[in-house]
Amino acid sequence: MIVEVMGGTDEVPEVRVVDVDELTRLHLAVGAVTDDEADQALRTAGLGRLVDGDTGVLDVAALRAAAEPQATAADWGAQFDRMVAAAADKGWTADDGAGLQVHVEPAASA
C-alpha cells in the first residue's frame, strides 16, 4: 500500500491511498512538494504526519478507513491487521501504537 502526497490542482498537495491490496509493503510516496507541504497535507487529510524527509507516521485507523473501501480481497481486513501486527513486531509503531512509522520515497511521477 502506498500513501501518495502529490502536487494537486492550484498547487495544493493532494493525499491519496493507492495499491490498497498490496499489504506486504507500506510507504509514503512524496511528489514535487516540500516537506512542510507534505506534512500539512497529511495532517489535513487526517492520515498522519511527516517526521522528516525520510520518515512519516501514518494513523492506523485513518489509513484503514481510507483504504478499505477500495479493497478487493475478501480477507482484506485480516491482511491489514497482519500488516499492522508485523510492523508492531518490528518496532515500527508510534503514538502508543496508533501510528505506523513508514519510509518516505520519491513518487514515481516526481
PDB file of C-alpha atoms in Angstrom:
ATOM      1  CA  MET A   1       0.000   0.000   0.000  1.00  0.00           C
ATOM      2  CA  ILE A   2       1.195   3.495  -0.786  1.00  0.00           C
ATOM      3  CA  VAL A   3       0.117   6.831   0.619  1.00  0.00           C
ATOM      4  CA  GLU A   4       0.913   9.446  -2.008  1.00  0.00           C
ATOM      5  CA  VAL A   5       1.337  13.158  -1.462  1.00  0.00           C
ATOM      6  CA  MET A   6       1.373  14.841  -4.850  1.00  0.00           C
ATOM      7  CA  GLY A   7       1.039  18.340  -6.194  1.00  0.00           C
ATOM      8  CA  GLY A   8      -2.634  18.914  -6.873  1.00  0.00           C
ATOM      9  CA  THR A   9      -4.810  21.495  -8.518  1.00  0.00           C
ATOM     10  CA  ASP A  10      -3.919  25.097  -7.775  1.00  0.00           C
ATOM     11  CA  GLU A  11      -0.603  23.850  -6.341  1.00  0.00           C
ATOM     12  CA  VAL A  12      -2.355  22.400  -3.291  1.00  0.00           C
ATOM     13  CA  PRO A  13      -0.901  18.951  -2.469  1.00  0.00           C
ATOM     14  CA  GLU A  14      -3.307  16.024  -2.581  1.00  0.00           C
ATOM     15  CA  VAL A  15      -3.122  12.865  -0.495  1.00  0.00           C
ATOM     16  CA  ARG A  16      -4.407   9.534  -1.747  1.00  0.00           C
ATOM     17  CA  VAL A  17      -4.081   5.913  -0.772  1.00  0.00           C
ATOM     18  CA  VAL A  18      -3.243   3.583  -3.672  1.00  0.00           C
ATOM     19  CA  ASP A  19      -2.311  -0.067  -4.200  1.00  0.00           C
ATOM     20  CA  VAL A  20      -4.510  -0.913  -1.227  1.00  0.00           C
ATOM     21  CA  ASP A  21      -4.489  -4.648  -1.950  1.00  0.00           C
ATOM     22  CA  GLU A  22      -0.674  -4.786  -1.700  1.00  0.00           C
ATOM     23  CA  LEU A  23      -0.286  -5.270   2.034  1.00  0.00           C
ATOM     24  CA  THR A  24       3.243  -6.661   2.140  1.00  0.00           C
ATOM     25  CA  ARG A  25       4.710  -3.177   1.839  1.00  0.00           C
ATOM     26  CA  LEU A  26       3.643   0.223   3.146  1.00  0.00           C
ATOM     27  CA  HIS A  27       5.346   3.505   2.386  1.00  0.00           C
ATOM     28  CA  LEU A  28       4.802   7.191   1.828  1.00  0.00           C
ATOM     29  CA  ALA A  29       5.495   8.477  -1.702  1.00  0.00           C
ATOM     30  CA  VAL A  30       6.083  12.211  -1.936  1.00  0.00           C
ATOM     31  CA  GLY A  31       5.995  14.076  -5.219  1.00  0.00           C
ATOM     32  CA  ALA A  32       7.230  17.547  -6.079  1.00  0.00           C
ATOM     33  CA  VAL A  33       6.198  19.193  -2.809  1.00  0.00           C
ATOM     34  CA  THR A  34       8.220  20.482   0.114  1.00  0.00           C
ATOM     35  CA  ASP A  35       8.439  18.568   3.380  1.00  0.00           C
ATOM     36  CA  ASP A  36       6.293  21.243   5.030  1.00  0.00           C
ATOM     37  CA  GLU A  37       3.652  20.933   2.300  1.00  0.00           C
ATOM     38  CA  ALA A  38       3.663  17.136   2.579  1.00  0.00           C
ATOM     39  CA  ASP A  39       3.341  17.308   6.364  1.00  0.00           C
ATOM     40  CA  GLN A  40       0.471  19.793   6.185  1.00  0.00           C
ATOM     41  CA  ALA A  41      -1.327  17.744   3.523  1.00  0.00           C
ATOM     42  CA  LEU A  42      -1.066  14.561   5.611  1.00  0.00           C
ATOM     43  CA  ARG A  43      -2.307  16.360   8.719  1.00  0.00           C
ATOM     44  CA  THR A  44      -5.187  18.000   6.823  1.00  0.00           C
ATOM     45  CA  ALA A  45      -6.200  14.627   5.366  1.00  0.00           C
ATOM     46  CA  GLY A  46      -6.067  13.143   8.869  1.00  0.00           C
ATOM     47  CA  LEU A  47      -3.737  10.372   7.688  1.00  0.00           C
ATOM     48  CA  GLY A  48      -0.631  11.245   9.649  1.00  0.00           C
ATOM     49  CA  ARG A  49       2.413  13.452   9.539  1.00  0.00           C
ATOM     50  CA  LEU A  50       5.875  13.771   8.114  1.00  0.00           C
ATOM     51  CA  VAL A  51       8.605  13.388  10.728  1.00  0.00           C
ATOM     52  CA  ASP A  52      11.416  14.341   8.342  1.00  0.00           C
ATOM     53  CA  GLY A  53      12.376  13.783   4.725  1.00  0.00           C
ATOM     54  CA  ASP A  54      12.937  10.074   5.359  1.00  0.00           C
ATOM     55  CA  THR A  55      10.195   9.085   7.814  1.00  0.00           C
ATOM     56  CA  GLY A  56       6.479   9.558   8.192  1.00  0.00           C
ATOM     57  CA  VAL A  57       3.867   8.351  10.650  1.00  0.00           C
ATOM     58  CA  LEU A  58       0.515   7.123   9.354  1.00  0.00           C
ATOM     59  CA  ASP A  59      -2.542   6.858  11.571  1.00  0.00           C
ATOM     60  CA  VAL A  60      -3.658   3.197  11.527  1.00  0.00           C
ATOM     61  CA  ALA A  61      -7.384   3.862  11.902  1.00  0.00           C
ATOM     62  CA  ALA A  62      -7.423   6.638   9.301  1.00  0.00           C
ATOM     63  CA  LEU A  63      -5.372   4.537   6.886  1.00  0.00           C
ATOM     64  CA  ARG A  64      -7.786   1.633   7.234  1.00  0.00           C
ATOM     65  CA  ALA A  65     -10.786   3.918   6.744  1.00  0.00           C
ATOM     66  CA  ALA A  66      -9.262   5.415   3.592  1.00  0.00           C
ATOM     67  CA  ALA A  67      -8.096   2.124   2.082  1.00  0.00           C
ATOM     68  CA  GLU A  68     -10.779  -0.428   2.959  1.00  0.00           C
ATOM     69  CA  PRO A  69     -13.494   0.925   0.613  1.00  0.00           C
ATOM     70  CA  GLN A  70     -11.087   0.408  -2.315  1.00  0.00           C
ATOM     71  CA  ALA A  71     -10.027  -3.118  -1.305  1.00  0.00           C
ATOM     72  CA  THR A  72     -10.976  -6.075  -3.470  1.00  0.00           C
ATOM     73  CA  ALA A  73      -9.748  -9.053  -1.421  1.00  0.00           C
ATOM     74  CA  ALA A  74     -12.413 -10.792   0.664  1.00  0.00           C
ATOM     75  CA  ASP A  75      -9.992 -11.123   3.583  1.00  0.00           C
ATOM     76  CA  TRP A  76      -8.532  -7.638   3.261  1.00  0.00           C
ATOM     77  CA  GLY A  77      -9.319  -6.702   6.865  1.00  0.00           C
ATOM     78  CA  ALA A  78      -7.419  -9.709   8.188  1.00  0.00           C
ATOM     79  CA  GLN A  79      -4.491  -8.966   5.870  1.00  0.00           C
ATOM     80  CA  PHE A  80      -4.431  -5.352   7.049  1.00  0.00           C
ATOM     81  CA  ASP A  81      -4.407  -6.493  10.687  1.00  0.00           C
ATOM     82  CA  ARG A  82      -1.482  -8.835   9.940  1.00  0.00           C
ATOM     83  CA  MET A  83       0.416  -5.975   8.274  1.00  0.00           C
ATOM     84  CA  VAL A  84      -0.077  -3.767  11.354  1.00  0.00           C
ATOM     85  CA  ALA A  85       0.920  -6.620  13.697  1.00  0.00           C
ATOM     86  CA  ALA A  86       4.066  -7.306  11.656  1.00  0.00           C
ATOM     87  CA  ALA A  87       5.011  -3.624  11.808  1.00  0.00           C
ATOM     88  CA  ALA A  88       4.453  -3.621  15.571  1.00  0.00           C
ATOM     89  CA  ASP A  89       6.643  -6.731  15.948  1.00  0.00           C
ATOM     90  CA  LYS A  90       9.445  -4.852  14.164  1.00  0.00           C
ATOM     91  CA  GLY A  91       9.030  -1.795  16.388  1.00  0.00           C
ATOM     92  CA  TRP A  92       7.641   0.390  13.624  1.00  0.00           C
ATOM     93  CA  THR A  93       4.853   1.899  15.691  1.00  0.00           C
ATOM     94  CA  ALA A  94       4.365   5.406  17.032  1.00  0.00           C
ATOM     95  CA  ASP A  95       1.857   7.268  19.136  1.00  0.00           C
ATOM     96  CA  ASP A  96       1.319   4.322  21.508  1.00  0.00           C
ATOM     97  CA  GLY A  97       0.512   2.003  18.612  1.00  0.00           C
ATOM     98  CA  ALA A  98      -1.993   4.303  16.906  1.00  0.00           C
ATOM     99  CA  GLY A  99       0.517   5.132  14.166  1.00  0.00           C
ATOM    100  CA  LEU A 100       2.925   3.256  11.938  1.00  0.00           C
ATOM    101  CA  GLN A 101       6.354   4.590  11.049  1.00  0.00           C
ATOM    102  CA  VAL A 102       6.949   4.424   7.305  1.00  0.00           C
ATOM    103  CA  HIS A 103       9.743   5.258   4.906  1.00  0.00           C
ATOM    104  CA  VAL A 104       9.389   8.227   2.594  1.00  0.00           C
ATOM    105  CA  GLU A 105      10.237   7.590  -1.043  1.00  0.00           C
ATOM    106  CA  PRO A 106      10.059   9.813  -4.096  1.00  0.00           C
ATOM    107  CA  ALA A 107       6.820   9.353  -6.013  1.00  0.00           C
ATOM    108  CA  ALA A 108       7.200   7.639  -9.362  1.00  0.00           C
ATOM    109  CA  SER A 109       5.960  10.728 -11.159  1.00  0.00           C
ATOM    110  CA  ALA A 110       8.203  13.125  -9.209  1.00  0.00           C
TER     111      ALA A 110
END
